[in-house]
Tab-separated table of C-alpha atoms in Angstrom:
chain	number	residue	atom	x	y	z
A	1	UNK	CA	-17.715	-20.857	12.058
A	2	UNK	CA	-15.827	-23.562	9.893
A	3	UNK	CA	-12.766	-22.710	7.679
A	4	UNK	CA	-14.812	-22.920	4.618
A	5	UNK	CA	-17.669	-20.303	5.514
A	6	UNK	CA	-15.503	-18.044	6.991
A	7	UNK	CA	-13.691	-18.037	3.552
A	8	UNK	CA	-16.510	-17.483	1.199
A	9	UNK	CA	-18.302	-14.673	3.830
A	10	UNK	CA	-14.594	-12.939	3.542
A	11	UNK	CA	-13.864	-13.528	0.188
A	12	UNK	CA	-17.418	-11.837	-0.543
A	13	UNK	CA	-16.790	-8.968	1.966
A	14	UNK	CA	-13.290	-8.176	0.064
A	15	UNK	CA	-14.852	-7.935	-2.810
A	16	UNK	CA	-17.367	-5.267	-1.890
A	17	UNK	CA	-14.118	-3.657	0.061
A	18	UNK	CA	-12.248	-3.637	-2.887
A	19	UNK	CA	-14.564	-2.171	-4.974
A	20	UNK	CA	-15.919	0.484	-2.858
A	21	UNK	CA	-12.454	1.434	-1.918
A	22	UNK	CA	-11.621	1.161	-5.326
A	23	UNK	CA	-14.410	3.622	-6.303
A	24	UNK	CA	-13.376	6.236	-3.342
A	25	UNK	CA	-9.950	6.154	-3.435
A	26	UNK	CA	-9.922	4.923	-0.074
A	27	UNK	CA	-8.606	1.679	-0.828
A	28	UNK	CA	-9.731	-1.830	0.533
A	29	UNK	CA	-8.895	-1.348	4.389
A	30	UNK	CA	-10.671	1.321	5.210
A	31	UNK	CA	-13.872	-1.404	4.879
A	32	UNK	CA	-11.965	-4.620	5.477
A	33	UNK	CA	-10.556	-3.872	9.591
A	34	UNK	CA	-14.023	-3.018	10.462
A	35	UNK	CA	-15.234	-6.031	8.606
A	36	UNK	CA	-13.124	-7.978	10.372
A	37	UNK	CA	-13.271	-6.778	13.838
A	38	UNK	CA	-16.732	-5.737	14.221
A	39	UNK	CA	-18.587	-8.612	11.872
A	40	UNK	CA	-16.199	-11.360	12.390
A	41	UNK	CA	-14.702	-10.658	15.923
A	42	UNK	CA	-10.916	-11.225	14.055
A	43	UNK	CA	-8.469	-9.658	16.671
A	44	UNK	CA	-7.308	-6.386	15.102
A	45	UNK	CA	-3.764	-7.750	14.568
A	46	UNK	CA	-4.733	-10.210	12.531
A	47	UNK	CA	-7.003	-7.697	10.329
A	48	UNK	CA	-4.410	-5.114	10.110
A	49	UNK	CA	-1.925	-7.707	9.107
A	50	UNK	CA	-4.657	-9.024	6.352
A	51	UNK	CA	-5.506	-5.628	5.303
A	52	UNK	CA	-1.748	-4.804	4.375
A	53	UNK	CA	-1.221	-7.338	2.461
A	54	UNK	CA	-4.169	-6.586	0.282
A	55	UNK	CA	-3.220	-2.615	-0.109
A	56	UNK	CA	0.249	-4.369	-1.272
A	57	UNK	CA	-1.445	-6.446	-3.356
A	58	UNK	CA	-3.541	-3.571	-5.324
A	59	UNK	CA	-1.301	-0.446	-5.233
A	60	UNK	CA	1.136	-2.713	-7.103
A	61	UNK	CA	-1.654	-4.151	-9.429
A	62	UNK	CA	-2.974	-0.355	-10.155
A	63	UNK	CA	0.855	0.989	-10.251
A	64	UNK	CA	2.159	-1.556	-13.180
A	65	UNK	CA	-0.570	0.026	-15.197
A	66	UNK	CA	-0.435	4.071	-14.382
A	67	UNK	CA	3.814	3.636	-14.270
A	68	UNK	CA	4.015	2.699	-18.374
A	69	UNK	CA	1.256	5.322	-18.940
A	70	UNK	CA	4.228	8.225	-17.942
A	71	UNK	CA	1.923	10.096	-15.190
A	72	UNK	CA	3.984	8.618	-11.873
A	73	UNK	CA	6.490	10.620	-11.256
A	74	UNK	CA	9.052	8.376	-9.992
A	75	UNK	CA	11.806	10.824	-8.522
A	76	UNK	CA	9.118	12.121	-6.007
A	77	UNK	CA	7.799	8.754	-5.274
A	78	UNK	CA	11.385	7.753	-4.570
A	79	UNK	CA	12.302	10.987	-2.381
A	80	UNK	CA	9.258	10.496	-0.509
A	81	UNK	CA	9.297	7.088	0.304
A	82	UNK	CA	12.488	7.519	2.293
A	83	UNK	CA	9.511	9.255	4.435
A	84	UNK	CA	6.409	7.023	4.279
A	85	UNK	CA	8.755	3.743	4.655
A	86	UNK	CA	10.557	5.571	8.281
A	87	UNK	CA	7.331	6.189	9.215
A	88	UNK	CA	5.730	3.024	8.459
A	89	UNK	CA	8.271	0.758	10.735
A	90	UNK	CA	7.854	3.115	13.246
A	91	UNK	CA	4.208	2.677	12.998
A	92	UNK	CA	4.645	-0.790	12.671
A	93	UNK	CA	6.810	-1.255	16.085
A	94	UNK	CA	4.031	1.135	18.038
A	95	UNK	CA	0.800	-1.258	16.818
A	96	UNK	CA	3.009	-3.611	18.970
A	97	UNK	CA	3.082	-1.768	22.227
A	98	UNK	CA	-0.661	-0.208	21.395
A	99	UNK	CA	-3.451	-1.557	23.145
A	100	UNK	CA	-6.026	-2.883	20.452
A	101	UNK	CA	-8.708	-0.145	21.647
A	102	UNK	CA	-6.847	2.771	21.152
A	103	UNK	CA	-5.785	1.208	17.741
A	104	UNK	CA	-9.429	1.214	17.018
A	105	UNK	CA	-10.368	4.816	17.975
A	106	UNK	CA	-7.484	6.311	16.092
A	107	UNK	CA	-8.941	4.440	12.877
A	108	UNK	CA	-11.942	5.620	13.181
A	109	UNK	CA	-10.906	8.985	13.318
A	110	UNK	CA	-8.839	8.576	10.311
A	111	UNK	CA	-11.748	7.275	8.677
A	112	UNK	CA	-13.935	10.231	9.212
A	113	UNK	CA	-11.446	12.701	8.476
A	114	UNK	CA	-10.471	10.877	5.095
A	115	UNK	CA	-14.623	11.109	4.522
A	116	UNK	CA	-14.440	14.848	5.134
A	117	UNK	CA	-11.625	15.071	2.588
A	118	UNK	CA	-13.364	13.107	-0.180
A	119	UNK	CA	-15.843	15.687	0.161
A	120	UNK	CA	-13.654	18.378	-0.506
A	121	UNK	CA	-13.981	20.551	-3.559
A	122	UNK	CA	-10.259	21.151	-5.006
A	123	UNK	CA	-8.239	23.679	-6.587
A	124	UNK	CA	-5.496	22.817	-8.964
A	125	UNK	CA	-2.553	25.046	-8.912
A	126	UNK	CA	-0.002	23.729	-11.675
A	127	UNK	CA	3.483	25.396	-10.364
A	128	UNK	CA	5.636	26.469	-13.135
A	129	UNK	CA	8.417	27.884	-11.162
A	130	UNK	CA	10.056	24.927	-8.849
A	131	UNK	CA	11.595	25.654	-5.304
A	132	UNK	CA	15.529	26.068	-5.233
A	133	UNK	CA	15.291	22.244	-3.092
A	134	UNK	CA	13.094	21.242	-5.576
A	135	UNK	CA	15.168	21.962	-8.770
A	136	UNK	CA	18.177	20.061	-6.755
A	137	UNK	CA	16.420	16.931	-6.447
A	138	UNK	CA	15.032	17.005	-10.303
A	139	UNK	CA	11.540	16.726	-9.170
A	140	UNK	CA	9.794	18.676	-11.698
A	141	UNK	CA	8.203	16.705	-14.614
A	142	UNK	CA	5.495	16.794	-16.833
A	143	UNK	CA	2.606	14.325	-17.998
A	144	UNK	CA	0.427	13.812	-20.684
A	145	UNK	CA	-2.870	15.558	-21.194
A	146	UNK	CA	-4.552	14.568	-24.230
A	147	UNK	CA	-2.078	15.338	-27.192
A	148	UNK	CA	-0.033	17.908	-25.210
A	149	UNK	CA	2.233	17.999	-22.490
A	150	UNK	CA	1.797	19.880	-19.185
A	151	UNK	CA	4.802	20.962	-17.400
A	152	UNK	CA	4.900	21.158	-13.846
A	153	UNK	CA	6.817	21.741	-10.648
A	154	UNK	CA	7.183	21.031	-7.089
A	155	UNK	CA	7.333	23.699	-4.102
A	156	UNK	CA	7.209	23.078	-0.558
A	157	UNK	CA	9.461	20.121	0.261
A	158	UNK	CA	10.215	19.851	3.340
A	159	UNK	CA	6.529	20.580	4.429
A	160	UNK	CA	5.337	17.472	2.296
A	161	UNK	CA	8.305	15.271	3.997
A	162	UNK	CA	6.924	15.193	6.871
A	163	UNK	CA	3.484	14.856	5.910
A	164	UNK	CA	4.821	12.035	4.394
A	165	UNK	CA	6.568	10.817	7.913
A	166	UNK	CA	2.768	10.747	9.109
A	167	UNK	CA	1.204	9.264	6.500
A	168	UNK	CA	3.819	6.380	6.629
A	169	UNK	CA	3.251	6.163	10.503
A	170	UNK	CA	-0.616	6.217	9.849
A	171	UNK	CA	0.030	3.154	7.407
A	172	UNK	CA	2.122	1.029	9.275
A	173	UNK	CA	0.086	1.261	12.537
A	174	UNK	CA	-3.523	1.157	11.143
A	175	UNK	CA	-2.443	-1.225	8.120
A	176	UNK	CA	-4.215	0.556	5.278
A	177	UNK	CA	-2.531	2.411	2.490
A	178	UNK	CA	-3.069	6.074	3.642
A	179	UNK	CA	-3.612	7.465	0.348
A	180	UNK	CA	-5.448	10.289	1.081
A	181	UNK	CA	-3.033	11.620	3.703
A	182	UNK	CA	-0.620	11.132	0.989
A	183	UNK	CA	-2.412	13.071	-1.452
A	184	UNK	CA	-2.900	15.920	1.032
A	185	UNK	CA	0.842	16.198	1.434
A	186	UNK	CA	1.238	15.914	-2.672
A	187	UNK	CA	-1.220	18.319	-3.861
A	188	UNK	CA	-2.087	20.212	-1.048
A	189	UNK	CA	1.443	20.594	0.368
A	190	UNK	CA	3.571	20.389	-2.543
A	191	UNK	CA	1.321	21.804	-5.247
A	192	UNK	CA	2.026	18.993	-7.211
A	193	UNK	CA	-0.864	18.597	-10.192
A	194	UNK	CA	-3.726	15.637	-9.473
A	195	UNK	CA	-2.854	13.288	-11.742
A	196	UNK	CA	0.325	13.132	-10.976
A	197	UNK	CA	-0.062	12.861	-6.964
A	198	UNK	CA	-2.651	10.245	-7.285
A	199	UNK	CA	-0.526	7.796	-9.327
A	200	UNK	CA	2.544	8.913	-7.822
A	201	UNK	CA	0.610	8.146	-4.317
A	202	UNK	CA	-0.589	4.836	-5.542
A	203	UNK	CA	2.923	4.109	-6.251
A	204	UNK	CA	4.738	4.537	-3.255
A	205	UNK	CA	1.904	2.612	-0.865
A	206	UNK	CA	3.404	-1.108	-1.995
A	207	UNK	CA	6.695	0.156	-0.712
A	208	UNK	CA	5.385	1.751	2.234
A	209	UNK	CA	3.046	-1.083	3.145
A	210	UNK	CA	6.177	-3.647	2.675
A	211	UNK	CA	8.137	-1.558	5.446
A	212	UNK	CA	5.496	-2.091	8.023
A	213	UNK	CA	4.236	-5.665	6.761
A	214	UNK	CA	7.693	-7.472	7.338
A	215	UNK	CA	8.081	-6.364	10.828
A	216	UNK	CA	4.237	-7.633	10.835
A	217	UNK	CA	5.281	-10.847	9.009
A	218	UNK	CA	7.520	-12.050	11.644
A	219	UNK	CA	5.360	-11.086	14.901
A	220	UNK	CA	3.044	-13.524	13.680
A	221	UNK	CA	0.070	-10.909	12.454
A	222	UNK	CA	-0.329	-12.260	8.908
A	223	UNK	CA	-2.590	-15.464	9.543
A	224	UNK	CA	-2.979	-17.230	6.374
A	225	UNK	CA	-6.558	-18.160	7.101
A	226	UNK	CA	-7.488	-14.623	6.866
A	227	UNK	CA	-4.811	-12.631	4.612
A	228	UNK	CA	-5.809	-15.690	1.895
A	229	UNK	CA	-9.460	-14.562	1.443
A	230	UNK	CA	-8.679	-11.022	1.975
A	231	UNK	CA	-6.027	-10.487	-0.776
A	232	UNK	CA	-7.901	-12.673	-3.275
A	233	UNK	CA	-11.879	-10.662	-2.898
A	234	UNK	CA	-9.688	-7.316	-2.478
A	235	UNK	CA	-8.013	-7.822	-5.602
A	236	UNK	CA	-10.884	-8.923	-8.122
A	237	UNK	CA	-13.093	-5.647	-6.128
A	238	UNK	CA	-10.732	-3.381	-6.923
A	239	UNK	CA	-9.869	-4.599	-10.462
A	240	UNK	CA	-14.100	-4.098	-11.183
A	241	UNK	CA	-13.881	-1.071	-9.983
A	242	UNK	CA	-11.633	0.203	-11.899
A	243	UNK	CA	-13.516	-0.412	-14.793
A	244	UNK	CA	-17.014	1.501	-13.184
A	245	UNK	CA	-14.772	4.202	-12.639
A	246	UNK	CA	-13.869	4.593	-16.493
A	247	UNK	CA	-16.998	4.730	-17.427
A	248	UNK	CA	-19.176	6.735	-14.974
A	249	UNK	CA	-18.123	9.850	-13.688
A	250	UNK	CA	-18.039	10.650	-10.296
A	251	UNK	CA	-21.258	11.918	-9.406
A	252	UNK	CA	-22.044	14.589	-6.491
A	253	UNK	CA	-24.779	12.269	-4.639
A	254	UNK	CA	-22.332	8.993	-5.114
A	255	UNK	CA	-19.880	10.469	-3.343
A	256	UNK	CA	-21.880	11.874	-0.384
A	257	UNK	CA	-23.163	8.049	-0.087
A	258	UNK	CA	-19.535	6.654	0.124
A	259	UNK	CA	-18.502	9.602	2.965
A	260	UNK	CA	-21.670	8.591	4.960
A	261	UNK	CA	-21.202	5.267	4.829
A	262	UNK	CA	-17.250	5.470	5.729
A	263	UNK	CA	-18.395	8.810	8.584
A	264	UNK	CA	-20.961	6.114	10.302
A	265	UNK	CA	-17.861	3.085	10.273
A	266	UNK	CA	-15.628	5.411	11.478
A	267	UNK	CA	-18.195	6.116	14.454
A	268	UNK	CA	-18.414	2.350	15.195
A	269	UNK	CA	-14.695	2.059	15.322
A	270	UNK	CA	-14.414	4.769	17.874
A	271	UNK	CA	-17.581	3.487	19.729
A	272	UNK	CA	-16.453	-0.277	19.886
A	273	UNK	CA	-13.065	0.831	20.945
A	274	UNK	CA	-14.606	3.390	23.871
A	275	UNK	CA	-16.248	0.068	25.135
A	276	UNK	CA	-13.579	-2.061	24.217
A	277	UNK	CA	-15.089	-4.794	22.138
A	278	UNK	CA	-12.210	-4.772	20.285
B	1	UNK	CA	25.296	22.341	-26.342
B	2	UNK	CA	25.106	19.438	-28.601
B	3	UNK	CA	26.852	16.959	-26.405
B	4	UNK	CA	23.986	18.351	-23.504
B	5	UNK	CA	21.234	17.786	-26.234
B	6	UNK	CA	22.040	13.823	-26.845
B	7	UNK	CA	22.956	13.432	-22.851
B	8	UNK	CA	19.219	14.389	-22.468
B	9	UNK	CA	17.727	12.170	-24.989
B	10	UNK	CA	19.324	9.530	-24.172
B	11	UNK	CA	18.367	10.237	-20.269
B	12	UNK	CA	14.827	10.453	-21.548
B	13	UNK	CA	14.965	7.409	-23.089
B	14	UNK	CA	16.509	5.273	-19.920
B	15	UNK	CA	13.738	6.794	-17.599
B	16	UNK	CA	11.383	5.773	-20.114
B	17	UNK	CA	12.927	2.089	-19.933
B	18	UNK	CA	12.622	1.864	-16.161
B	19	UNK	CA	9.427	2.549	-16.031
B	20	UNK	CA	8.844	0.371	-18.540
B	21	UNK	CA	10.694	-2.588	-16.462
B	22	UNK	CA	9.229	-1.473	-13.228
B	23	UNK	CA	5.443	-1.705	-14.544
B	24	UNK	CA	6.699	-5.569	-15.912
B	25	UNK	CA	7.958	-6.761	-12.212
B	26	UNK	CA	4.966	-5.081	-10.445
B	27	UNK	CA	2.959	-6.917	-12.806
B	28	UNK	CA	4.858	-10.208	-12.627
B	29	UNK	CA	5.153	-10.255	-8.796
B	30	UNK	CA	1.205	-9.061	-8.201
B	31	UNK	CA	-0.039	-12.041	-10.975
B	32	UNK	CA	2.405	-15.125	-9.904
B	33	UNK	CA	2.450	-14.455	-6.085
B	34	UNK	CA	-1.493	-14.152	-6.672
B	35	UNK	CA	-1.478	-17.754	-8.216
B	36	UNK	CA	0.868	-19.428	-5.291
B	37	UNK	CA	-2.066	-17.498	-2.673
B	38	UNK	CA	-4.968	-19.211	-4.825
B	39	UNK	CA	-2.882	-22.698	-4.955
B	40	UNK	CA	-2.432	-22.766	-1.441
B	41	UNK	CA	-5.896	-21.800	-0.398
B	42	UNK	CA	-7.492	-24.474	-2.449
B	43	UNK	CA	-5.145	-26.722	-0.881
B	44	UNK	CA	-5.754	-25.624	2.610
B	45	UNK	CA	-9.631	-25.404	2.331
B	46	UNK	CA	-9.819	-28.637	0.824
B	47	UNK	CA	-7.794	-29.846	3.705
B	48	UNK	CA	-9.185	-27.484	6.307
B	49	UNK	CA	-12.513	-27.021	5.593
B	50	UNK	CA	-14.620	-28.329	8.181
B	51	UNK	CA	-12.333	-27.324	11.229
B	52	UNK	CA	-13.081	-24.510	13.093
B	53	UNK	CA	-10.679	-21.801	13.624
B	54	UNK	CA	-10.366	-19.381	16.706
B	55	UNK	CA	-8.980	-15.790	15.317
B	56	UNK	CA	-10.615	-13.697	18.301
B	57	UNK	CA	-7.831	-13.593	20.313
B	58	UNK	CA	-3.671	-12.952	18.718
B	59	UNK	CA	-1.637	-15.954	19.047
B	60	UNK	CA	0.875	-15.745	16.131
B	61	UNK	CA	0.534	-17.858	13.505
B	62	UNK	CA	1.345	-21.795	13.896
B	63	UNK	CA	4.899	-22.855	14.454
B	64	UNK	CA	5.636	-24.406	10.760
B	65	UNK	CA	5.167	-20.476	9.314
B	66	UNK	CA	6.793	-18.936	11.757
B	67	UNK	CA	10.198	-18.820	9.657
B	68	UNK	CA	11.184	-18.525	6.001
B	69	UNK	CA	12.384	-21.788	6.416
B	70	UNK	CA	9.504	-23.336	8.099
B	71	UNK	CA	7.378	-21.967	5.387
B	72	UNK	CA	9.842	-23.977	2.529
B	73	UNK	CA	10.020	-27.084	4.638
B	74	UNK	CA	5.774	-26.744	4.634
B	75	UNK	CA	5.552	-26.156	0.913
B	76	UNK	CA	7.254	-29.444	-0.062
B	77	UNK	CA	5.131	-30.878	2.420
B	78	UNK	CA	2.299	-29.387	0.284
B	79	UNK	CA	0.744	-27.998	3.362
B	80	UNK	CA	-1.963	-25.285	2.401
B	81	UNK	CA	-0.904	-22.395	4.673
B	82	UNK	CA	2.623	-22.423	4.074
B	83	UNK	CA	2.324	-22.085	0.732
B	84	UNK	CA	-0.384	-18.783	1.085
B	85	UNK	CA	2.416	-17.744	3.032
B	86	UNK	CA	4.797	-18.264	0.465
B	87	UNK	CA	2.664	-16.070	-2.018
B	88	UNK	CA	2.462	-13.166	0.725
B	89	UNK	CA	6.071	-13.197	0.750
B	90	UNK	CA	6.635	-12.958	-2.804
B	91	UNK	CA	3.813	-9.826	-2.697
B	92	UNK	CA	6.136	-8.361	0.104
B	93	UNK	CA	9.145	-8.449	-1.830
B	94	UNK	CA	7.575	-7.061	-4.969
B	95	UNK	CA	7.488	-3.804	-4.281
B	96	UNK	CA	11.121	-4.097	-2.495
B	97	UNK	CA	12.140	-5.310	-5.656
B	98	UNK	CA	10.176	-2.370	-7.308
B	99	UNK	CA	12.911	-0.638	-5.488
B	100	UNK	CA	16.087	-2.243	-6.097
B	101	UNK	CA	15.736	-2.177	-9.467
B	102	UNK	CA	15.215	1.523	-9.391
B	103	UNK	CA	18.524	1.866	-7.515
B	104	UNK	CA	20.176	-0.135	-10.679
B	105	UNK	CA	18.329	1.676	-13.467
B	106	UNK	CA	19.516	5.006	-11.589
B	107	UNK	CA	23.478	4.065	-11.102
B	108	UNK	CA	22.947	3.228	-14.837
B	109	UNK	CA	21.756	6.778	-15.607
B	110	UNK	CA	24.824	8.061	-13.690
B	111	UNK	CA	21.997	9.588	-11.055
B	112	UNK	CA	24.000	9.792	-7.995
B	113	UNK	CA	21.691	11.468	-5.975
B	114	UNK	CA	18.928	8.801	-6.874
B	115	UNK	CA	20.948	6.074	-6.236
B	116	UNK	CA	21.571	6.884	-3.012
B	117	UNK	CA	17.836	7.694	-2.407
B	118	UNK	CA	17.058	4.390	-3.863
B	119	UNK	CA	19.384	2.825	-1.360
B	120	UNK	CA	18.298	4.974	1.391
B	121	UNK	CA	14.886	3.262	1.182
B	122	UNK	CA	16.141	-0.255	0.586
B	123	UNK	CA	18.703	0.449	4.024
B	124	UNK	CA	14.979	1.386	6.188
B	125	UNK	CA	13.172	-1.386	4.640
B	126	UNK	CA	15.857	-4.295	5.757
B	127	UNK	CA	16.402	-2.464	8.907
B	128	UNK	CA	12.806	-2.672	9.608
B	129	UNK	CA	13.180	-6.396	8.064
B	130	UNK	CA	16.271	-7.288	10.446
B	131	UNK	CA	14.777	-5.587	14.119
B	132	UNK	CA	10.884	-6.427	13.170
B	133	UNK	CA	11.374	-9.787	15.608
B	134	UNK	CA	12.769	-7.226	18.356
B	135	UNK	CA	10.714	-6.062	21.197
């Protein structure tokens, strides 16, 4: 395959990545490794290495808009990235040593378990009364519903810090942003309202994905060729579909789609890896 | 009580202001290291296009991007790939930047404890920069 087919079929593929990771809150690399390895035969180094660079590329993008709009609570996001960023160069230094099978299998369990959790009905519990830890670090806030205010605070800390150790560890050795393990530990964990743990969450993968993508940076996994066409059609997908999302609500049928879809790559991960085609 | 009262406004204001600078460098650093990326793979499939590249099995990347300098010394030499490479970098460091200016806007709200945490990060971040090349 020449240079310039492989960079429109990629370009194309990111796009569709982008948007339908856009439109589950996946992110891009949950579609874009398997694109890679299993369509294009890319060694998985090279498509984690790609695939960070585009969750870089639109957490950022996302975060410069949700940050001005007051929701991100950036004390949290700050606390717990001294978390997700540990984890994520010790993540980084294991996809080293790993051999690229087991890499495989692990992501697609992830995969299926982060289609499970999509699929999850959830329970808000706004916390008015913070933890003792919590009040010491000043992570209560509040955010803007409507007209009003909500006020909110944080419980569990120490539980959601190491979550957050896992999460990190998940990003930096399967290159994708691990949002949805970082929502788990936000409002599952923490308590912490949804809003506020999905910007928050959005915020802290650039950082997190940095830790893990300059060790990656200098072994040689980010090939130009590939990270190029990547970042550009995972960009413009996500950016359309963030619009969609404004303007349809999530349906129930949309999202059982989008879990069967990501269940059945997750199962071709695992499968390819068993039999080590990757 | 009063002197509390304007201490907190004035702490609601700053936080207000960082966020307001951090949403401007995210924004910066996403669009201009985006343009560099689009630049250089013009350049490099214009130059490239007809050669056929082997990604199936990990070799590193060519010798001219191996190092920050390499990738400067390629970029003046207009060469496609170094110059993607020099937009990736600029990506990388956005979010590190992200970072260090949180660090300043917190010393500048007299937040000790967030300072620190700020620099906490930054320290795991160029650790992870400084021993990525080991092993």
């Amino acid at each position: 395959m020449s240079v310039i087919v492989f960079t429109v079929i990629l370009v194309l593929g990111s796009y569709f990545a982008g948007l339908l990771g856009s439109l589950t809150g996946l992110g891009g690399g949950f579609i874009i490794i398997p694109l890679l390895t299993l369509v294009l035969h890319v060694d998985i180094h090279y498509a984690i290495g790609a695939s960070l660079i585009s969750v870089i590329a639109t957490s950022s993008g996302a975060a410069a808009a949700y940050v001005r709009e007051g929701i991100t609570n950036i004390r949290i996001g700050m606390f717990l990235e001294i978390a997700t960023t540990a984890g994520a160069f010790t993540g980084a230094i294991l996809a080293t040593y790993l051999p690229p099978h087991y890499i495989a299998i692990l992501f697609g369990f992830i995969l299926i378990f982060s289609a499970v959790m999509s699929l999850r009905s959830k329970v808000e519990q706004i916390i008015t009364e913070p933890s003792p830890f919590a009040r010491k670090l000043k992570l209560s806030g509040t955010y803007p519903v409507g007209n009003k205010t909500v006020a909110y605070g944080v419980t569990n800390i120490i539980g959601g810090f190491f979550m957050m150790i896992f999460a990190g560890l998940i990003s930096g050795l399967l290159g994708i942003g691990s949002g949805a393990l970082k929502v788990i530990a936000m409002d599952g964990v923490m308590h912490i309202p949804f809003k506020v743990s999905t910007t928050t969450s959005n915020f802290m993968i650039g950082v997190t994905a940095a830790a893990s993508a300059v060790v990656y940076l200098q072994r040689g996994y980010i090939h130009p060729g590939i990270a190029m066409p990547v970042v550009i059609g995972v960009l413009l997908g996500a950016a359309s579909g963030s619009k969609i999302l404004v303007q349809a609500t999530s349906s129930t049928w949309l999202r059982w789609l989008f879990a069967i879809i990501i269940a059945v790559i997750g199962t071709q991960m695992i499968y390819n890896g068993i039999g080590r085609n990757i | 009580m009063v002197s509390e009262e304007t201490s907190k406004t004035r702490k609601r204001f700053k936080d207000a202001d960082m966020q307001l600078i951090i949403g401007w460098i995210l924004r910066i650093g996403v669009i201009s290291s985006m343009v560099i990326v689009v630049i250089g793979g013009i350049v490099f499939v214009y130059r490239h296009g007809h050669s056929i590249p082997d990604y199936r099995t990990f070799r590193k990347v060519p010798d001219f991007i191996s190092s920050p300098m390499g990738v400067l010394e390629g970029v003046i030499h207009w060469k496609g790939q170094a110059i993607i490479q020099l937009g990736i970098m600029l990506l990388i460091a956005t979010p590190v930047l992200r970072v260090v200016f949180s660090a300043i806007g917190f010393m500048m709200e007299r937040d000790r404890l967030y300072t620190f945490i700020s620099l906490l990060v930054l320290f795991i971040i160029i650790m992870s920069a400084i021993t990525g090349h080991i092993g």
